[in-house]
Tab-separated table of C-alpha atoms and ligand atoms in Angstrom:
chain	number	residue	atom	x	y	z
A	1	MET	CA	88.984	109.831	77.020
A	2	ASP	CA	89.977	113.202	75.606
A	3	PRO	CA	92.482	115.335	77.530
A	4	VAL	CA	90.895	117.819	79.920
A	5	THR	CA	92.038	121.171	81.202
A	6	GLU	CA	92.076	122.503	84.749
A	7	ARG	CA	89.148	124.768	83.893
A	8	GLU	CA	87.103	121.809	82.600
A	9	ILE	CA	87.955	119.803	85.710
A	10	ARG	CA	86.734	122.519	88.077
A	11	ALA	CA	83.536	122.999	86.071
A	12	SER	CA	82.555	119.311	86.203
A	13	PHE	CA	82.068	118.429	89.851
A	14	VAL	CA	78.682	116.984	90.732
A	15	ASN	CA	79.162	116.686	94.500
A	16	GLY	CA	80.720	118.705	97.281
A	17	THR	CA	80.583	122.448	97.799
A	18	ARG	CA	81.766	125.182	95.482
A	19	GLY	CA	84.477	125.931	98.041
A	20	ASP	CA	85.727	122.340	97.899
A	21	VAL	CA	86.005	122.550	94.136
A	22	LYS	CA	87.817	125.880	94.309
A	23	ARG	CA	90.324	124.537	96.824
A	24	LEU	CA	91.084	121.196	95.193
A	25	ASN	CA	94.455	120.720	93.544
A	26	VAL	CA	94.474	119.323	90.024
A	27	PRO	CA	97.145	116.763	89.016
A	28	VAL	CA	100.517	118.339	88.308
A	29	ASP	CA	101.105	115.898	85.428
A	30	LEU	CA	97.928	116.627	83.475
A	31	ALA	CA	99.895	116.973	80.226
A	32	GLU	CA	101.582	113.577	80.614
A	33	ARG	CA	98.554	111.476	81.495
A	34	PRO	CA	98.022	108.536	79.060
A	35	TRP	CA	94.647	109.885	77.931
A	36	GLU	CA	94.117	107.364	75.117
A	37	SER	CA	94.205	104.583	77.736
A	38	LEU	CA	91.958	106.260	80.307
A	39	ASP	CA	88.285	105.560	80.953
A	40	PHE	CA	88.434	108.164	83.699
A	41	LEU	CA	90.930	110.545	85.241
A	42	GLY	CA	91.593	109.648	88.866
A	43	TRP	CA	93.975	111.399	91.222
A	44	ILE	CA	94.875	111.944	94.825
A	45	ASP	CA	95.061	115.595	95.838
A	46	PRO	CA	98.811	116.353	95.782
A	47	ARG	CA	98.434	118.546	98.878
A	48	ALA	CA	95.662	116.661	100.700
A	49	PRO	CA	96.401	112.932	100.514
A	50	LEU	CA	93.054	111.843	101.970
A	51	GLN	CA	91.196	113.626	99.205
A	52	ALA	CA	90.683	111.804	95.904
A	53	TYR	CA	88.918	112.710	92.673
A	54	VAL	CA	87.404	110.863	89.741
A	55	LEU	CA	86.540	112.623	86.510
A	56	ALA	CA	84.739	110.687	83.785
A	57	PRO	CA	83.262	111.461	80.381
A	58	VAL	CA	79.478	111.165	80.527
A	59	GLU	CA	76.692	111.894	78.098
A	60	GLY	CA	76.805	115.621	77.520
A	61	GLY	CA	80.204	116.309	79.065
A	62	LEU	CA	82.209	115.370	82.130
A	63	ALA	CA	81.283	114.309	85.647
A	64	GLY	CA	83.717	114.912	88.500
A	65	VAL	CA	83.284	113.306	91.897
A	66	GLN	CA	85.254	114.047	95.010
A	67	LEU	CA	85.919	111.254	97.459
A	68	ARG	CA	87.541	110.867	100.821
A	69	ARG	CA	89.824	107.954	101.544
A	70	ASN	CA	88.833	105.909	104.545
A	71	THR	CA	92.010	105.027	106.410
A	72	THR	CA	90.499	102.928	109.215
A	73	ASN	CA	91.371	99.733	107.359
A	74	ALA	CA	94.878	100.876	106.418
A	75	GLY	CA	97.517	98.329	107.297
A	76	THR	CA	95.316	95.310	106.655
A	77	LYS	CA	97.186	92.534	104.872
A	78	ARG	CA	94.121	90.883	103.388
A	79	ALA	CA	93.788	91.073	99.609
A	80	ARG	CA	90.815	93.033	98.332
A	81	MET	CA	89.215	93.563	94.962
A	82	CYS	CA	88.516	96.898	93.297
A	83	SER	CA	84.787	97.153	92.661
A	84	LEU	CA	85.299	99.158	89.454
A	85	CYS	CA	87.971	97.198	87.548
A	86	LEU	CA	87.880	93.973	89.633
A	87	THR	CA	91.665	93.933	90.092
A	88	THR	CA	92.727	92.224	93.304
A	89	HIS	CA	95.475	93.910	95.290
A	90	PRO	CA	97.222	92.883	98.484
A	91	GLY	CA	97.310	95.066	101.581
A	92	SER	CA	96.499	98.718	101.019
A	93	GLY	CA	96.313	98.477	97.216
A	94	VAL	CA	92.548	98.849	97.415
A	95	SER	CA	91.056	101.747	99.408
A	96	LEU	CA	87.553	102.312	100.628
A	97	MET	CA	86.653	105.775	99.344
A	98	VAL	CA	83.534	107.663	100.305
A	99	ALA	CA	81.798	110.239	98.111
A	100	PRO	CA	79.188	112.705	99.347
A	101	ARG	CA	76.024	112.369	97.266
A	102	ALA	CA	75.172	115.213	94.937
A	103	GLY	CA	72.942	118.050	96.134
A	104	GLN	CA	70.803	118.117	99.247
A	105	ARG	CA	71.422	114.485	100.169
A	106	GLY	CA	75.154	115.099	100.258
A	107	ARG	CA	74.725	118.221	102.373
A	108	ALA	CA	72.696	116.072	104.785
A	109	GLY	CA	75.705	113.772	105.142
A	110	ASN	CA	74.610	111.050	102.729
A	111	THR	CA	77.536	109.254	101.117
A	112	VAL	CA	78.334	106.460	98.685
A	113	GLY	CA	81.290	104.176	99.430
A	114	VAL	CA	83.366	102.342	96.861
A	115	ASP	CA	86.308	99.943	97.157
A	116	VAL	CA	88.685	101.111	94.466
A	117	CYS	CA	92.339	100.782	93.419
A	118	ALA	CA	94.168	103.125	95.804
A	119	ASP	CA	96.058	104.719	92.904
A	120	LEU	CA	92.835	105.118	90.856
A	121	ALA	CA	94.644	103.608	87.860
A	122	CYS	CA	91.861	101.105	87.034
A	123	SER	CA	92.025	101.972	83.318
A	124	LEU	CA	95.677	100.888	83.187
A	125	TYR	CA	95.093	97.646	85.108
A	126	VAL	CA	92.326	96.476	82.759
A	127	ARG	CA	94.546	97.198	79.745
A	128	GLY	CA	97.523	95.374	81.224
A	129	ARG	CA	99.599	98.576	81.287
A	130	LEU	CA	99.931	98.152	85.047
A	131	ALA	CA	99.874	94.886	86.975
A	132	ALA	CA	98.906	94.355	90.584
A	133	PRO	CA	101.505	92.468	92.646
A	134	ALA	CA	101.152	88.733	91.925
A	135	MET	CA	98.208	87.292	93.759
A	136	THR	CA	97.014	83.756	94.328
A	137	ALA	CA	93.561	84.760	93.114
A	138	ALA	CA	92.443	83.290	89.803
A	139	GLN	CA	93.842	85.098	86.789
A	140	GLU	CA	91.400	87.167	84.804
A	141	THR	CA	90.526	85.391	81.541
A	142	LEU	CA	88.147	88.000	80.116
A	143	PRO	CA	89.492	89.752	76.973
A	144	VAL	CA	90.736	93.320	77.464
A	145	GLU	CA	87.880	94.812	75.409
A	146	ASP	CA	85.333	93.202	77.705
A	147	ARG	CA	87.203	94.303	80.803
A	148	ILE	CA	87.113	97.891	79.539
A	149	VAL	CA	83.360	97.658	78.928
A	150	ARG	CA	82.885	96.220	82.409
A	151	LEU	CA	84.968	99.002	84.008
A	152	GLN	CA	82.980	101.679	82.175
A	153	ARG	CA	79.708	100.051	83.227
A	154	ASN	CA	80.773	99.856	86.888
A	155	LEU	CA	81.960	103.459	86.755
A	156	ARG	CA	78.621	104.637	85.308
A	157	ALA	CA	76.771	102.722	88.030
A	158	PHE	CA	78.900	104.389	90.707
A	159	LEU	CA	78.375	107.865	89.232
A	160	GLY	CA	74.665	107.096	89.055
A	161	ARG	CA	74.589	106.300	92.764
A	162	VAL	CA	76.334	109.586	93.590
A	163	THR	CA	73.977	111.704	91.487
A	164	ALA	CA	70.736	109.752	92.101
A	165	ALA	CA	67.963	112.090	93.274
B	1	ZN	ZN1	90.463	99.430	90.057
C-alpha cells in the first residue's frame, strides 16, 4: 500500500465515535513502516494497549477500523490460526479482536470479532518477512502471491462485515 499520513489515518475510520478517532494514537514509526510489503497498516495504540487499529486501502480511498483486544483467553497455550493470513501461532500470538460495527448498529453495541495475529503483521507473515515460532502444523505450500491474494480477500470480507448495513 502507499504510505499514509496521520491526517489520512484520522479521516478514514468507518466505526467508532468521532471522539475515539480524535483520541487514538497513531504509530510512532509511521515513516519506517515497510509500506511496499503491507496489505494493511495494523497497530496497537502505543498508549492504550487494548486498543488496536487496522487501516486498509479500499476502492475510493482508505478504510480504518478500530478494534478492542479480548484478553479473556490470554495465557492459553493452545496454538491458534489467524483468520486473515492463516498463520498459526502458539500461545498469545493470535488475539481475538472485536470491532464495533459501523454506524447505528455499532452504537447499539453490535460487534464483529476476528482472530488475528496479535502484532497485526499479517502482511509480513504471508511474504515470509516474519515467521511464527515453529509449529507442528502443516507448512503452508501455497505460493506467496496466492497467500497475498487470500489475505487481501479475507481482509475485504472482514471490512465488509464491519460496514455492512
Ligand atoms: Zn495474521
